[in-house]
Tab-separated table of C-alpha atoms and ligand atoms in Angstrom:
chain	number	residue	atom	x	y	z
N	23	MET	CA	-13.541	-90.514	-15.940
N	24	ALA	CA	-12.771	-93.546	-18.322
N	25	ASP	CA	-16.083	-95.418	-19.117
N	26	ARG	CA	-16.517	-98.848	-17.848
N	27	PRO	CA	-15.547	-100.944	-20.629
N	28	ALA	CA	-12.117	-99.140	-20.932
N	29	GLN	CA	-11.759	-99.933	-17.420
N	30	ARG	CA	-12.549	-103.487	-17.519
N	31	ILE	CA	-9.933	-103.813	-20.409
N	32	MET	CA	-7.236	-102.120	-18.326
N	33	ALA	CA	-8.095	-104.067	-15.462
N	34	GLY	CA	-7.914	-107.023	-17.522
N	35	MET	CA	-4.456	-106.092	-19.221
N	36	ARG	CA	-3.044	-105.476	-16.047
N	37	LEU	CA	-4.164	-108.761	-14.341
N	38	LEU	CA	-2.864	-110.879	-17.450
N	39	LEU	CA	0.260	-109.050	-17.215
N	40	LEU	CA	0.615	-109.579	-13.523
N	41	CYS	CA	-0.229	-113.257	-14.062
N	42	ALA	CA	2.455	-113.418	-16.874
N	43	LEU	CA	4.886	-112.118	-14.655
N	44	VAL	CA	4.147	-114.628	-11.981
N	45	CYS	CA	3.974	-117.545	-14.600
N	46	LEU	CA	6.853	-116.817	-16.766
N	47	SER	CA	9.253	-115.950	-13.745
N	48	GLY	CA	9.823	-119.193	-13.535
N	49	ALA	CA	10.035	-119.090	-9.649
N	50	ALA	CA	7.680	-120.761	-7.671
N	51	GLU	CA	4.631	-118.226	-7.354
N	52	PRO	CA	4.398	-116.229	-4.203
N	53	SER	CA	2.838	-117.943	-1.162
N	54	LEU	CA	-1.161	-117.578	-0.996
N	55	ASP	CA	-0.784	-118.123	2.929
N	56	ARG	CA	1.796	-115.829	3.368
N	57	ALA	CA	0.374	-113.249	1.246
N	58	PHE	CA	-2.730	-113.360	3.741
N	59	ALA	CA	-0.875	-113.965	6.947
N	60	GLY	CA	-2.190	-111.770	9.669
N	61	ARG	CA	-5.548	-111.664	8.007
N	62	PHE	CA	-6.738	-115.529	7.611
N	63	ALA	CA	-4.953	-118.792	7.049
N	64	ILE	CA	-5.222	-120.436	3.515
N	65	GLY	CA	-6.122	-124.041	3.312
N	66	MET	CA	-6.893	-126.772	0.692
N	67	ALA	CA	-9.263	-129.860	0.843
N	68	LEU	CA	-7.064	-132.774	-0.072
N	69	GLY	CA	-8.616	-136.212	-1.194
N	70	ALA	CA	-6.616	-139.610	-1.155
N	71	ARG	CA	-5.151	-139.208	-4.398
N	72	GLU	CA	-3.870	-135.686	-3.653
N	73	SER	CA	-2.614	-136.578	-0.407
N	74	ALA	CA	-0.361	-139.119	-1.957
N	75	ASP	CA	0.904	-136.932	-5.043
N	76	PRO	CA	3.956	-135.285	-4.378
N	77	ALA	CA	3.718	-132.645	-6.797
N	78	VAL	CA	0.297	-131.634	-5.289
N	79	LEU	CA	1.908	-131.666	-1.867
N	80	GLU	CA	4.793	-129.546	-3.131
N	81	LEU	CA	2.109	-127.024	-4.719
N	82	ALA	CA	0.061	-127.342	-1.105
N	83	ALA	CA	3.173	-126.668	0.848
N	84	ARG	CA	3.837	-123.283	-0.963
N	85	HIS	CA	0.445	-122.090	-0.394
N	86	ILE	CA	-1.397	-123.527	2.699
N	87	SER	CA	-0.952	-123.727	6.338
N	88	ALA	CA	-4.370	-125.745	6.692
N	89	ALA	CA	-5.504	-128.815	5.402
N	90	THR	CA	-9.057	-130.517	5.519
N	91	PRO	CA	-9.370	-134.511	4.583
N	92	GLU	CA	-11.889	-134.288	1.510
N	93	ASN	CA	-13.449	-137.478	2.420
N	94	ILE	CA	-11.655	-139.963	4.731
N	95	MET	CA	-12.891	-138.591	7.995
N	96	LYS	CA	-16.586	-139.057	7.233
N	97	PRO	CA	-18.624	-141.317	9.202
N	98	GLY	CA	-18.906	-144.023	6.582
N	99	PRO	CA	-15.012	-144.392	5.674
N	100	LEU	CA	-14.116	-144.105	9.540
N	101	GLN	CA	-16.593	-146.578	10.909
N	102	PRO	CA	-17.969	-148.806	8.061
N	103	ARG	CA	-19.428	-151.284	10.512
N	104	GLU	CA	-20.534	-150.845	13.874
N	105	GLY	CA	-17.680	-150.898	16.339
N	106	GLU	CA	-15.263	-151.341	13.311
N	107	PHE	CA	-13.044	-148.163	12.724
N	108	ALA	CA	-10.975	-147.684	9.753
N	109	PHE	CA	-8.490	-145.009	11.256
N	110	ALA	CA	-5.366	-145.753	9.294
N	111	ALA	CA	-6.027	-143.347	6.573
N	112	ALA	CA	-7.093	-140.592	8.791
N	113	ASP	CA	-4.121	-141.217	11.123
N	114	ALA	CA	-1.642	-140.894	8.012
N	115	PHE	CA	-3.556	-137.483	6.922
N	116	VAL	CA	-2.854	-135.890	10.617
N	117	GLU	CA	0.598	-137.031	10.349
N	118	LEU	CA	1.243	-135.563	6.815
N	119	CYS	CA	-0.387	-132.438	8.035
N	120	SER	CA	1.538	-132.423	11.410
N	121	ALA	CA	4.986	-132.819	9.792
N	122	ARG	CA	4.034	-129.972	7.487
N	123	GLY	CA	2.956	-127.669	9.966
N	124	TRP	CA	-0.614	-127.370	8.611
N	125	ALA	CA	-3.496	-127.078	10.950
N	126	VAL	CA	-6.097	-129.802	10.491
N	127	TYR	CA	-9.801	-129.137	10.047
N	128	GLY	CA	-12.004	-132.144	10.769
N	129	HIS	CA	-14.724	-132.889	8.153
N	130	THR	CA	-17.351	-134.131	9.439
N	131	LEU	CA	-18.727	-135.969	12.478
N	132	THR	CA	-22.491	-136.146	11.186
N	133	TRP	CA	-23.734	-135.683	7.507
N	134	HIS	CA	-26.563	-137.526	5.757
N	135	ILE	CA	-23.946	-138.394	2.864
N	136	GLN	CA	-21.138	-141.275	3.461
N	137	VAL	CA	-22.907	-142.099	6.775
N	138	PRO	CA	-23.085	-145.833	6.994
N	139	PRO	CA	-26.513	-147.589	6.830
N	140	TRP	CA	-26.303	-149.319	10.115
N	141	MET	CA	-26.209	-146.276	11.854
N	142	PHE	CA	-29.903	-146.197	11.312
N	143	ALA	CA	-30.676	-149.828	11.321
N	144	GLY	CA	-32.499	-151.494	14.168
N	145	PRO	CA	-33.045	-155.183	15.016
N	146	ASP	CA	-34.714	-157.387	12.287
N	147	GLY	CA	-34.338	-154.441	9.493
N	148	ALA	CA	-36.787	-152.339	11.378
N	149	PRO	CA	-35.483	-148.612	11.709
N	150	ALA	CA	-33.302	-147.945	14.802
N	151	SER	CA	-34.771	-146.048	17.609
N	152	ARG	CA	-34.034	-142.655	18.219
N	153	ASP	CA	-32.295	-143.380	21.280
N	154	LEU	CA	-30.301	-146.191	19.525
N	155	VAL	CA	-29.190	-143.794	16.975
N	156	LEU	CA	-28.143	-140.882	19.117
N	157	ALA	CA	-26.121	-143.568	21.291
N	158	ARG	CA	-24.461	-144.527	18.096
N	159	GLN	CA	-23.615	-141.052	17.153
N	160	ARG	CA	-22.236	-140.424	20.579
N	161	ALA	CA	-19.994	-143.334	20.559
N	162	HIS	CA	-18.760	-142.515	17.049
N	163	ILE	CA	-18.092	-138.833	17.846
N	164	ALA	CA	-16.320	-139.722	20.978
N	165	ALA	CA	-13.929	-142.424	19.458
N	166	VAL	CA	-13.075	-139.955	16.547
N	167	VAL	CA	-12.704	-136.718	18.203
N	168	GLY	CA	-11.141	-138.571	21.208
N	169	ARG	CA	-8.353	-140.151	19.115
N	170	TYR	CA	-7.211	-136.773	17.594
N	171	ALA	CA	-7.991	-134.643	20.590
N	172	GLY	CA	-5.521	-131.848	20.658
N	173	ARG	CA	-4.665	-132.432	17.002
N	174	ILE	CA	-7.789	-130.837	15.130
N	175	ARG	CA	-7.980	-127.255	15.004
N	176	ALA	CA	-11.703	-127.149	14.476
N	177	TRP	CA	-14.372	-130.093	13.452
N	178	ASP	CA	-17.347	-129.789	11.025
N	179	VAL	CA	-19.530	-131.154	14.039
N	180	VAL	CA	-22.615	-131.200	12.123
N	181	ASN	CA	-22.690	-130.691	8.003
N	182	GLU	CA	-25.701	-129.458	5.904
N	183	ALA	CA	-28.568	-130.084	8.359
N	184	LEU	CA	-30.815	-127.407	7.290
N	185	ALA	CA	-33.262	-127.235	4.403
N	186	ASP	CA	-33.102	-125.443	1.306
N	187	GLY	CA	-35.672	-123.472	-0.160
N	188	LYS	CA	-38.406	-121.364	1.507
N	189	GLY	CA	-40.669	-124.112	3.690
N	190	SER	CA	-41.450	-123.639	7.159
N	191	GLU	CA	-39.244	-126.585	8.130
N	192	ASP	CA	-35.719	-125.445	9.404
N	193	LEU	CA	-34.258	-129.086	9.100
N	194	ARG	CA	-33.761	-130.763	5.963
N	195	ASP	CA	-35.367	-134.207	5.773
N	196	SER	CA	-32.563	-136.729	6.272
N	197	PRO	CA	-32.200	-140.082	8.024
N	198	TRP	CA	-31.141	-138.098	11.418
N	199	SER	CA	-33.723	-135.871	11.289
N	200	ARG	CA	-36.562	-138.615	10.744
N	201	ALA	CA	-34.938	-140.706	13.624
N	202	CYS	CA	-34.063	-138.037	16.028
N	203	GLY	CA	-35.703	-134.745	14.827
N	204	TRP	CA	-33.680	-131.686	16.144
N	205	ASP	CA	-31.914	-133.690	18.820
N	206	PHE	CA	-29.145	-135.014	16.626
N	207	ILE	CA	-27.419	-131.566	16.377
N	208	PRO	CA	-27.029	-130.577	20.122
N	209	ASN	CA	-26.260	-134.391	20.614
N	210	ALA	CA	-23.521	-133.878	18.345
N	211	PHE	CA	-22.053	-130.717	19.511
N	212	ARG	CA	-21.988	-132.009	23.265
N	213	SER	CA	-20.555	-135.188	22.151
N	214	ALA	CA	-17.517	-133.541	20.393
N	215	ALA	CA	-17.224	-131.038	23.151
N	216	ALA	CA	-16.843	-133.640	25.704
N	217	ALA	CA	-14.339	-135.377	23.588
N	218	ASP	CA	-11.966	-132.756	22.738
N	219	PRO	CA	-12.310	-129.091	24.782
N	220	ARG	CA	-9.759	-127.556	22.729
N	221	ALA	CA	-11.162	-127.954	19.146
N	222	GLN	CA	-13.468	-125.125	17.876
N	223	LEU	CA	-16.885	-126.812	16.950
N	224	LEU	CA	-18.381	-125.450	13.774
N	225	TYR	CA	-21.537	-125.770	11.936
N	226	ASN	CA	-20.988	-126.152	8.294
N	227	ASP	CA	-23.350	-125.787	5.351
N	228	TYR	CA	-23.882	-124.267	1.858
N	229	ASN	CA	-25.979	-121.205	0.704
N	230	ILE	CA	-26.208	-120.150	4.384
N	231	GLU	CA	-24.503	-116.735	3.068
N	232	SER	CA	-27.863	-115.305	2.287
N	233	GLY	CA	-31.510	-115.440	2.408
N	234	ALA	CA	-33.840	-117.716	4.232
N	235	LYS	CA	-30.917	-120.083	5.067
N	236	ARG	CA	-28.781	-117.715	6.695
N	237	GLU	CA	-31.771	-117.014	8.982
N	238	ARG	CA	-32.093	-120.684	9.507
N	239	ALA	CA	-28.233	-121.203	10.386
N	240	LEU	CA	-28.470	-118.106	12.876
N	241	ARG	CA	-31.651	-119.946	14.614
N	242	LEU	CA	-29.748	-123.217	14.558
N	243	VAL	CA	-26.830	-121.550	16.526
N	244	ALA	CA	-29.176	-119.571	18.760
N	245	ARG	CA	-30.976	-122.745	19.602
N	246	LEU	CA	-27.837	-124.652	20.349
N	247	ARG	CA	-26.525	-122.195	22.773
N	248	ALA	CA	-29.899	-121.679	24.264
N	249	GLU	CA	-29.593	-125.466	25.191
N	250	GLY	CA	-26.034	-125.137	26.584
N	251	CYS	CA	-24.275	-126.135	23.734
N	252	ARG	CA	-20.812	-124.694	22.592
N	253	VAL	CA	-20.649	-123.377	18.976
N	254	ASP	CA	-17.405	-121.525	18.270
N	255	GLY	CA	-17.956	-120.965	14.664
N	256	ILE	CA	-19.849	-121.125	11.409
N	257	GLY	CA	-18.639	-122.689	8.000
N	258	ILE	CA	-19.600	-120.970	5.011
N	259	GLN	CA	-18.711	-123.723	2.251
N	260	GLY	CA	-18.758	-121.277	-0.553
N	261	HIS	CA	-19.551	-123.368	-3.451
N	262	TRP	CA	-20.168	-120.678	-5.875
N	263	THR	CA	-20.406	-119.486	-9.257
N	264	LEU	CA	-19.398	-116.831	-11.520
N	265	ASP	CA	-22.540	-114.746	-11.092
N	266	HIS	CA	-23.834	-116.020	-7.737
N	267	PRO	CA	-24.307	-115.207	-4.962
N	268	PRO	CA	-23.648	-111.291	-5.315
N	269	VAL	CA	-20.610	-110.173	-3.177
N	270	ALA	CA	-22.747	-108.121	-1.034
N	271	GLU	CA	-24.727	-111.065	-0.046
N	272	ILE	CA	-21.576	-112.632	1.004
N	273	GLU	CA	-20.396	-109.820	2.877
N	274	ALA	CA	-23.710	-109.493	4.724
N	275	GLY	CA	-23.630	-112.837	5.600
N	276	ILE	CA	-20.063	-112.957	7.011
N	277	ARG	CA	-20.943	-109.901	9.094
N	278	ALA	CA	-24.275	-111.427	10.563
N	279	PHE	CA	-22.601	-114.424	11.519
N	280	ALA	CA	-19.584	-112.240	13.060
N	281	ALA	CA	-22.465	-110.289	14.836
N	282	ALA	CA	-23.561	-113.572	16.230
N	283	GLY	CA	-20.392	-114.011	18.009
N	284	LEU	CA	-19.278	-116.723	15.548
N	285	ALA	CA	-15.599	-117.362	14.109
N	286	VAL	CA	-16.206	-117.204	10.157
N	287	HIS	CA	-14.587	-120.322	8.261
N	288	ILE	CA	-14.879	-120.262	4.237
N	289	THR	CA	-14.490	-124.076	4.176
N	290	GLU	CA	-14.731	-125.348	0.753
N	291	LEU	CA	-14.600	-122.353	-1.702
N	292	ASP	CA	-14.728	-123.220	-5.347
N	293	ILE	CA	-16.076	-121.231	-8.328
N	294	SER	CA	-17.709	-123.076	-11.166
N	295	VAL	CA	-17.555	-121.535	-14.404
N	296	LEU	CA	-20.237	-124.202	-15.831
N	297	PRO	CA	-24.016	-123.814	-15.864
N	298	ARG	CA	-25.989	-125.186	-13.664
N	299	MET	CA	-29.496	-125.642	-12.249
N	300	ALA	CA	-28.490	-126.823	-8.640
N	301	ALA	CA	-27.671	-123.999	-6.526
N	302	GLY	CA	-24.909	-124.634	-3.644
N	303	GLY	CA	-23.251	-127.735	-3.062
N	304	ASP	CA	-26.478	-130.222	-2.538
N	305	LEU	CA	-25.015	-133.456	-3.838
N	306	LEU	CA	-28.552	-135.022	-3.960
N	307	ALA	CA	-29.558	-132.268	-6.462
N	308	GLN	CA	-28.100	-133.779	-9.707
N	309	ASP	CA	-28.668	-132.515	-13.348
N	310	ALA	CA	-29.033	-135.333	-15.880
N	311	THR	CA	-27.677	-133.117	-18.445
N	312	GLY	CA	-25.498	-129.920	-18.699
N	313	ALA	CA	-23.571	-127.869	-21.166
N	314	ASP	CA	-19.916	-128.985	-20.926
N	315	PRO	CA	-18.269	-126.133	-23.203
N	316	TYR	CA	-14.851	-126.056	-21.579
N	317	ARG	CA	-13.430	-129.599	-22.239
N	318	ALA	CA	-10.638	-128.497	-24.342
N	319	GLY	CA	-9.776	-125.792	-21.969
N	320	LEU	CA	-10.736	-122.364	-20.464
N	321	PRO	CA	-11.166	-119.505	-23.103
N	322	ASP	CA	-8.893	-116.229	-21.779
N	323	ALA	CA	-12.256	-114.559	-21.760
N	324	VAL	CA	-13.734	-116.793	-19.033
N	325	GLN	CA	-10.040	-117.000	-17.439
N	326	GLU	CA	-10.586	-113.187	-16.862
N	327	ARG	CA	-14.066	-113.386	-15.562
N	328	LEU	CA	-13.195	-116.097	-13.092
N	329	ALA	CA	-10.186	-114.028	-12.014
N	330	ARG	CA	-12.491	-110.863	-11.576
N	331	ARG	CA	-14.784	-113.010	-9.561
N	332	TYR	CA	-12.204	-114.423	-7.326
N	333	ALA	CA	-10.884	-110.833	-6.799
N	334	GLU	CA	-14.102	-109.293	-5.850
N	335	ILE	CA	-14.585	-112.170	-3.412
N	336	PHE	CA	-11.364	-112.079	-1.815
N	337	ALA	CA	-11.512	-108.195	-1.651
N	338	CYS	CA	-14.796	-108.797	0.464
N	339	PHE	CA	-12.787	-111.404	2.596
N	340	VAL	CA	-9.753	-108.709	3.364
N	341	ARG	CA	-12.581	-106.051	4.126
N	342	ASN	CA	-13.983	-108.608	6.921
N	343	ALA	CA	-10.628	-110.455	7.630
N	344	VAL	CA	-11.112	-109.573	11.550
N	345	ALA	CA	-14.191	-111.925	11.272
N	346	ILE	CA	-12.612	-114.767	9.095
N	347	GLU	CA	-10.283	-117.405	10.668
N	348	ARG	CA	-9.381	-119.245	7.306
N	349	VAL	CA	-10.334	-119.849	3.692
N	350	THR	CA	-10.047	-123.081	2.493
N	351	PHE	CA	-10.265	-124.157	-1.148
N	352	TRP	CA	-12.181	-127.115	-2.217
N	353	GLY	CA	-9.430	-128.971	-3.867
N	354	ALA	CA	-5.986	-128.108	-4.830
N	355	HIS	CA	-6.267	-127.887	-8.511
N	356	ASP	CA	-9.034	-128.118	-11.381
N	357	GLY	CA	-8.486	-131.775	-11.957
N	358	ALA	CA	-9.115	-132.667	-8.163
N	359	SER	CA	-12.531	-130.911	-8.089
N	360	TRP	CA	-15.516	-132.587	-7.288
N	361	LEU	CA	-17.276	-130.309	-9.742
N	362	ASN	CA	-16.112	-132.053	-12.683
N	363	ASP	CA	-18.797	-134.631	-11.471
N	364	TRP	CA	-21.456	-132.431	-9.845
N	365	PRO	CA	-24.139	-131.740	-10.851
N	366	VAL	CA	-23.439	-133.567	-13.905
N	367	LYS	CA	-20.997	-136.468	-14.155
N	368	GLY	CA	-18.039	-136.276	-16.538
N	369	ARG	CA	-17.969	-132.622	-17.030
N	370	THR	CA	-14.578	-130.353	-17.101
N	371	ASP	CA	-14.894	-127.406	-14.770
N	372	HIS	CA	-12.241	-124.873	-13.988
N	373	ALA	CA	-13.223	-123.648	-10.494
N	374	LEU	CA	-9.770	-123.029	-8.609
N	375	LEU	CA	-6.601	-121.117	-8.671
N	376	PHE	CA	-4.617	-123.783	-10.325
N	377	ASP	CA	-5.181	-125.927	-13.548
N	378	ARG	CA	-4.831	-129.481	-14.142
N	379	ALA	CA	-1.030	-129.156	-14.702
N	380	LEU	CA	-0.593	-127.589	-11.481
N	381	ARG	CA	-0.256	-123.995	-12.930
N	382	ALA	CA	-1.405	-120.705	-11.442
N	383	LYS	CA	-4.249	-119.466	-13.638
N	384	PRO	CA	-5.082	-115.540	-13.985
N	385	ALA	CA	-7.264	-116.171	-10.771
N	386	PHE	CA	-4.310	-116.951	-8.796
N	387	ALA	CA	-2.841	-113.690	-9.653
N	388	ALA	CA	-5.948	-111.643	-9.146
N	389	VAL	CA	-6.288	-112.950	-5.510
N	390	LEU	CA	-2.723	-112.511	-4.531
N	391	ALA	CA	-3.353	-108.848	-5.617
N	392	GLU	CA	-6.060	-108.350	-3.298
N	393	ALA	CA	-3.663	-109.448	-0.479
N	394	ALA	CA	-1.296	-106.449	-1.637
N	395	ARG	CA	-4.185	-104.015	-1.651
P	521	G3I	O1	-13.683	-144.551	-1.627
P	521	G3I	C1	-14.985	-144.850	-2.460
P	521	G3I	C2	-14.262	-146.156	-3.308
P	521	G3I	O2	-13.718	-147.371	-2.462
P	521	G3I	C3	-15.280	-146.665	-4.398
P	521	G3I	O3	-14.754	-147.503	-5.067
P	521	G3I	C4	-15.728	-145.301	-5.124
P	521	G3I	C5	-16.773	-145.809	-6.267
P	521	G3I	O4	-17.860	-145.945	-5.604
P	521	G3I	O5	-16.331	-144.297	-4.396
P	521	G3I	C6	-15.394	-144.019	-3.175
P	521	G3I	O6	-16.024	-142.811	-2.388
P	521	G3I	C7	-16.352	-141.849	-3.025
P	521	G3I	C8	-15.552	-140.280	-2.447
P	521	G3I	O7	-15.860	-139.351	-2.659
P	521	G3I	C9	-14.089	-140.686	-2.186
P	521	G3I	O8	-13.470	-140.601	-3.577
P	521	G3I	C10	-17.638	-141.402	-2.920
P	521	G3I	O9	-18.336	-142.379	-4.063
P	521	G3I	C11	-17.893	-140.215	-3.598
P	521	G3I	O10	-19.399	-139.869	-3.412
P	521	G3I	C12	-17.377	-139.117	-2.841
P	521	G3I	O11	-17.485	-137.873	-3.312
P	521	G3I	C13	-17.312	-136.730	-2.067
P	521	G3I	C14	-18.657	-136.150	-1.830
P	521	G3I	O12	-18.437	-134.875	-0.974
P	521	G3I	C15	-19.641	-136.975	-1.114
P	521	G3I	O13	-18.721	-137.497	0.120
P	521	G3I	C16	-16.556	-135.745	-2.978
P	521	G3I	O14	-15.228	-136.107	-3.234
P	521	G3I	C17	-16.385	-134.459	-1.956
P	521	G3I	O15	-15.855	-133.510	-2.753
P	521	G3I	C18	-17.789	-133.990	-1.694
P	521	G3I	O16	-17.343	-132.737	-0.625
P	521	G3I	C19	-18.696	-132.304	-0.100
P	521	G3I	C20	-18.209	-131.962	1.382
P	521	G3I	O17	-17.974	-133.302	1.978
P	521	G3I	C21	-19.423	-131.467	2.172
P	521	G3I	N1	-19.871	-130.078	1.396
P	521	G3I	C22	-20.403	-130.435	0.007
P	521	G3I	C23	-19.081	-130.877	-0.759
P	521	G3I	C24	-19.278	-131.229	-2.156
P	521	G3I	O18	-20.362	-132.093	-2.423
């Protein structure tokens, strides 16, 4: 039995050879979405810049059958002032996807970030009442979901409402929970279900694949269903790192949500190669400083580590494909990743399958190899 270091060297050589073949063949690399067809769809989040970049759209057209608007369907961009909707960018995104046959995943109807301040403002500067906030939430969701009824595959109805850490409170402290307690969550799901009975309704969050937060997510879904709300699926965001969380935790989380009768969506996959203190994707958790070792590029050894990490994660997805509807990368390429500015602004991360020049990285070949197993 060859020892592990030798095995890993051989695996690394095979991987780099495969990547070399893919990259040097000159032909466009094989399609990710077609490689995983029959198991789960492959998607990408596209920001405003990427949605207008022909080179990025050509890359996406090769590899995806689903797309998520990175920001333009969040409450703030869509309704910056009460009663004043800005639908042009979202309309264009839905048309762009429709023209390419891409399923659209709506993101997101309720979140504590990029929510317009007026949502919680009452008369003469006092906080709005619980009932007023709930009525505004219903009106927002009815207008947005109603406008795109029949054209959105699934909505992230509520995003990141759960607390992190080990406290007794399930809900995170947010303007929503302070104004309405639990009630803003069923209010969102009921409003979305009424506005588009065909769209799948998801709860979306980070770090719910494991630990206390997984249990909180299961309780949240069970409580919604006990209150008569339709919850079709769970969005496991997947903002992971080279070492965390262990694949066994990811697999156990996928299986726990599937056992609860939820379609599993991997909604925001990226794997940061940079050191960080904050886990998951809590935008409010910023680090003031942080090492930025790969500004000039990613060393081969780290490319290989990233490739192995993506491979073990996709091997897990393939093992559990019956439970997984889609895997969406949170960005088309490394230059478009939010991780270049989180948790430390202005760093150079290398978290996706394509580099800043839109070239396939070794991680691409590693993911493709998992489809061939
Ligand atoms: O559009 C405005 C622009 O008009 C303004 O000039 C500029 C400067 O302030 O800001 C622009 O808005 C920015 C927006 O991205 C669009 O570029 C916001 O400031 C910025 O905070 C926002 O960041 C996004 C973040 O969510 C907050 O909405 C990231 O791109 C996006 O990748 C990130 O994605 C989130 C998911 O929605 C939920 N899960 C976690 C994930 C990562 O944080």
